């Protein structure tokens, strides 16, 4: 169903934009004609295999490569010490001290810090030989005590990952907005929660990481064919380490089989492959295997919230929240500790919380390094906010729907400034919730829930997940972590070109992984240039040689519809301007008389006076004698445009500022049935209402909604990455880690409303991450099924054993929650439950 | 897949296969490869010679035995079990279990022999074969022997097979009159590994009101399928009603120390063993009464 508010008017969105069109790229992808990183190669390449630590934490005593080097077909082996000797510096650190003291090199040096940490890499004439050789390398380890839990890692007595840092704490900061102490003193109720835990999981892309890297000794060029999703970030991080300037890199991506943020994390492997290639004098190809991926390619951030206090008024108005957060970044800081500030894009969640204090600590532990993972860092915080709103309703006996509606940012409040200066651009949360409740048949399920009563062995629960998908980062927020960082703003580049025979080509700095960029970019360009999307070729993936990039180019953080498509819009408009100018010259007309339609420029009202695009291309490229120099200078038919969103540098002391440009919102409603004797959770009904502003292609949007919903449901019920005390990953393969398939995901009913963003040229908002809505909704539904007086759902992951345990927990056992109520002016009467 | 270097031979007959297996300690039979190749891929075991028996016709047939049972060749695939009219006619639940093993591609390749000989504790067929009283027919260059299924599974990826021995077929006795089989699993997720399973065979008395005899097998409680003799004793003579079965199954696994792994704690397994045991026995009673009430039971 589609409920559309007033359409955005604009030059750029006339015909093709807004249409639910099937994706152009699907045609080749479903026929097996996609080209992924492992489909590519370079002449003379060897195959790389990483030697990885079986220990969670150990000192490297010795490495004997001789047994591998003596094998036929082995080109070379590179160890961590050797790699370090070839480097000019450790990887660039985002954190100030002590985080910046936690140095990382392309391969582990001196010690290993998590299971899977790479200590050496082999290059051989086949994958088989490389793997066999890697197994013959003898690494002697001296195991060390490990720390695998975030709160424990912050304890000064915990085993240290980096002795030189003297602590496992990467970064600590207090985000303090409003006056939460006042709110806690003056609230009618204070709801206290001991602990909420957001678990580790991954988005499990179909395609694992991979790269083919060549270090050309002649030119000094480093060519990187990979599926890395933010290529110039990798270049900026590894360039200074391996001594390669930006103009000596050539990063290229092709089709990418899913990334979800995880493919921002493997720059150390690319650096190691570059050094390996440099040493061997031939390209190095590496294709990650699934278990390797699960052990090392990056997990989502795990976050534990403790000492949570929520001031609430008697009518259900929530004044704010106070909490301590411990984020566990794993063993190395890949992109971290950016997560320590990214969450603050959504400080009050969907609600008008005015008083918020989060004491935030990020730590390292003997676990796989985290990477951004769909919903990155905001999802963890939003889940906490949704849990407390849900718990407040349950503990105070209020209707969870009414509590949400009372506290939501209201439609008339937009643009809404949050306590930390972020601007929520637009939306209609109460209406989104109403639509979701209707689509999930909540009235019928409430009736069924009452009928079922007790004794049936089954329980029905209804849950709500309200969330935000903030998009188009202001990288200036990184300065809240480290004021010395030279980053702010954002941007993306597109080049629109009329080719020699008048064909239209668009190059972008993005790295699509299933988001349909070729389709939506074509729609936007087609409208501006008077052609159909089929007439526009959008190059697949990223190619540094195209020169269509800025430092932040890539596909991540829900921003393509804004950064990517506004760049396309700008480039296409520039190209249109050149076309019009050339046509006006050729047709002896005024520029404002020229119109573009069907690949032809013509004089409005005089169809005889027309010139096809091939004619204009001919004038510029192959038949330009006698053309005025002024025209040639202005019309090269290669229009490059960099879209830069309007941002200021945040206040790094107050930790305030506009951290992101757009806020898509999602309200999900989930109905579950729980089998009391097993804890099995079955989803009976599921509705997802998405509001991402003006949609360029509603079909692509719905696909993203389905993907994000499936992922969230999978994480909430099936997928968790856990470590034992020694740092062994308990789910290193699909044997242990159940990746949800279509059989596990219920029918998802989608609804949508369009609240155009006033801050973007096209009214669109970035979307695709989904804000973790299913995690919120499933937890809320389980809470509802457990019912009043039962335990609080304190974990984002609720596999059946955990649900069973909650149902079995004895009455009177600690529930993890306490409500302190103030009666008539005095703070007496603790109703401790 | 990046297997280690391995020799591959495809003998023309079972006799030739046995010769190779006897002469080379590093030789291992390869049937559908759905378990073995995973093991090799993960390099948790090493094999010098893969002896491909998958195309030997003498190992790929399903035959009716004189007493009305089944003789199932070791290389019969899950899919063939599922679609076999003979299996479905007399041992419907065996076909049903096979029908729910993983996905169709795996069912096209995986074999009953491989499922048993690799003895992965999560495998589907061992518990039902134990419950049905199946007998594993082993052959070597020097002779043959029959090992009851209950004695065949020795441990985590370990069986009673001696070096040089090959499982050639599985004999499943006929299901007696007034008898039926049931099978229940609990897995978190549709294609997930079961965290506990139960397989049951019951024989009702002539009136159909009472359980005369039972066999209750639990899997994933230990590394091999185990019978719960105490629960069987409570079932035998009990009313063939859900209430009575529930009471008899309340103590299932109480004397055991169920394994704990990432799929479930020991205590959760114990509790779920009771649930799946009851579900399997109730199905078996329905089957004994001539209903195929277990038709939707996941064979996971």
Coordinates of N, CA and C in Angstrom, one line a residue, chain A residues 49 110 180 237 311 367 467 585 598 636 641 701 732 766 788 803:
Chain A
X49 N 47.2 -16.8 0.9 CA 46.4 -17.4 2.0 C 47.1 -16.9 3.3
X110 N 54.4 -9.3 17.1 CA 54.7 -9.5 18.5 C 53.6 -10.3 19.2
X180 N 19.6 16.0 33.3 CA 19.0 14.7 33.7 C 18.9 14.5 35.2
X237 N 43.9 5.5 4.5 CA 44.4 4.8 5.7 C 45.7 4.1 5.4
X311 N 13.5 9.0 33.9 CA 12.5 9.8 34.6 C 11.3 9.8 33.8
X367 N 38.4 -10.1 20.7 CA 37.4 -10.6 19.7 C 37.6 -10.0 18.4
X467 N 11.9 3.6 14.9 CA 13.3 3.8 14.8 C 13.6 4.8 13.7
X585 N 23.7 26.8 -30.6 CA 24.7 27.2 -31.7 C 24.4 26.6 -33.0
X598 N 13.9 12.4 -26.4 CA 14.2 11.3 -27.2 C 15.6 11.3 -27.8
X636 N 32.7 20.5 -23.1 CA 33.6 19.3 -23.4 C 32.7 18.1 -23.3
X641 N 30.4 16.7 -11.4 CA 29.7 17.5 -10.3 C 30.0 16.9 -9.0
X701 N 13.2 0.8 -2.9 CA 13.0 1.1 -1.5 C 12.4 -0.1 -0.7
X732 N 31.9 -20.2 14.3 CA 32.8 -19.8 13.2 C 32.3 -20.3 11.9
X766 N 18.3 9.4 2.6 CA 19.0 8.1 2.4 C 18.2 7.0 3.2
X788 N 2.8 -8.9 32.3 CA 3.1 -8.1 33.5 C 3.8 -9.0 34.5
X803 N 14.3 -17.4 25.6 CA 12.9 -17.1 25.8 C 12.3 -18.2 26.8

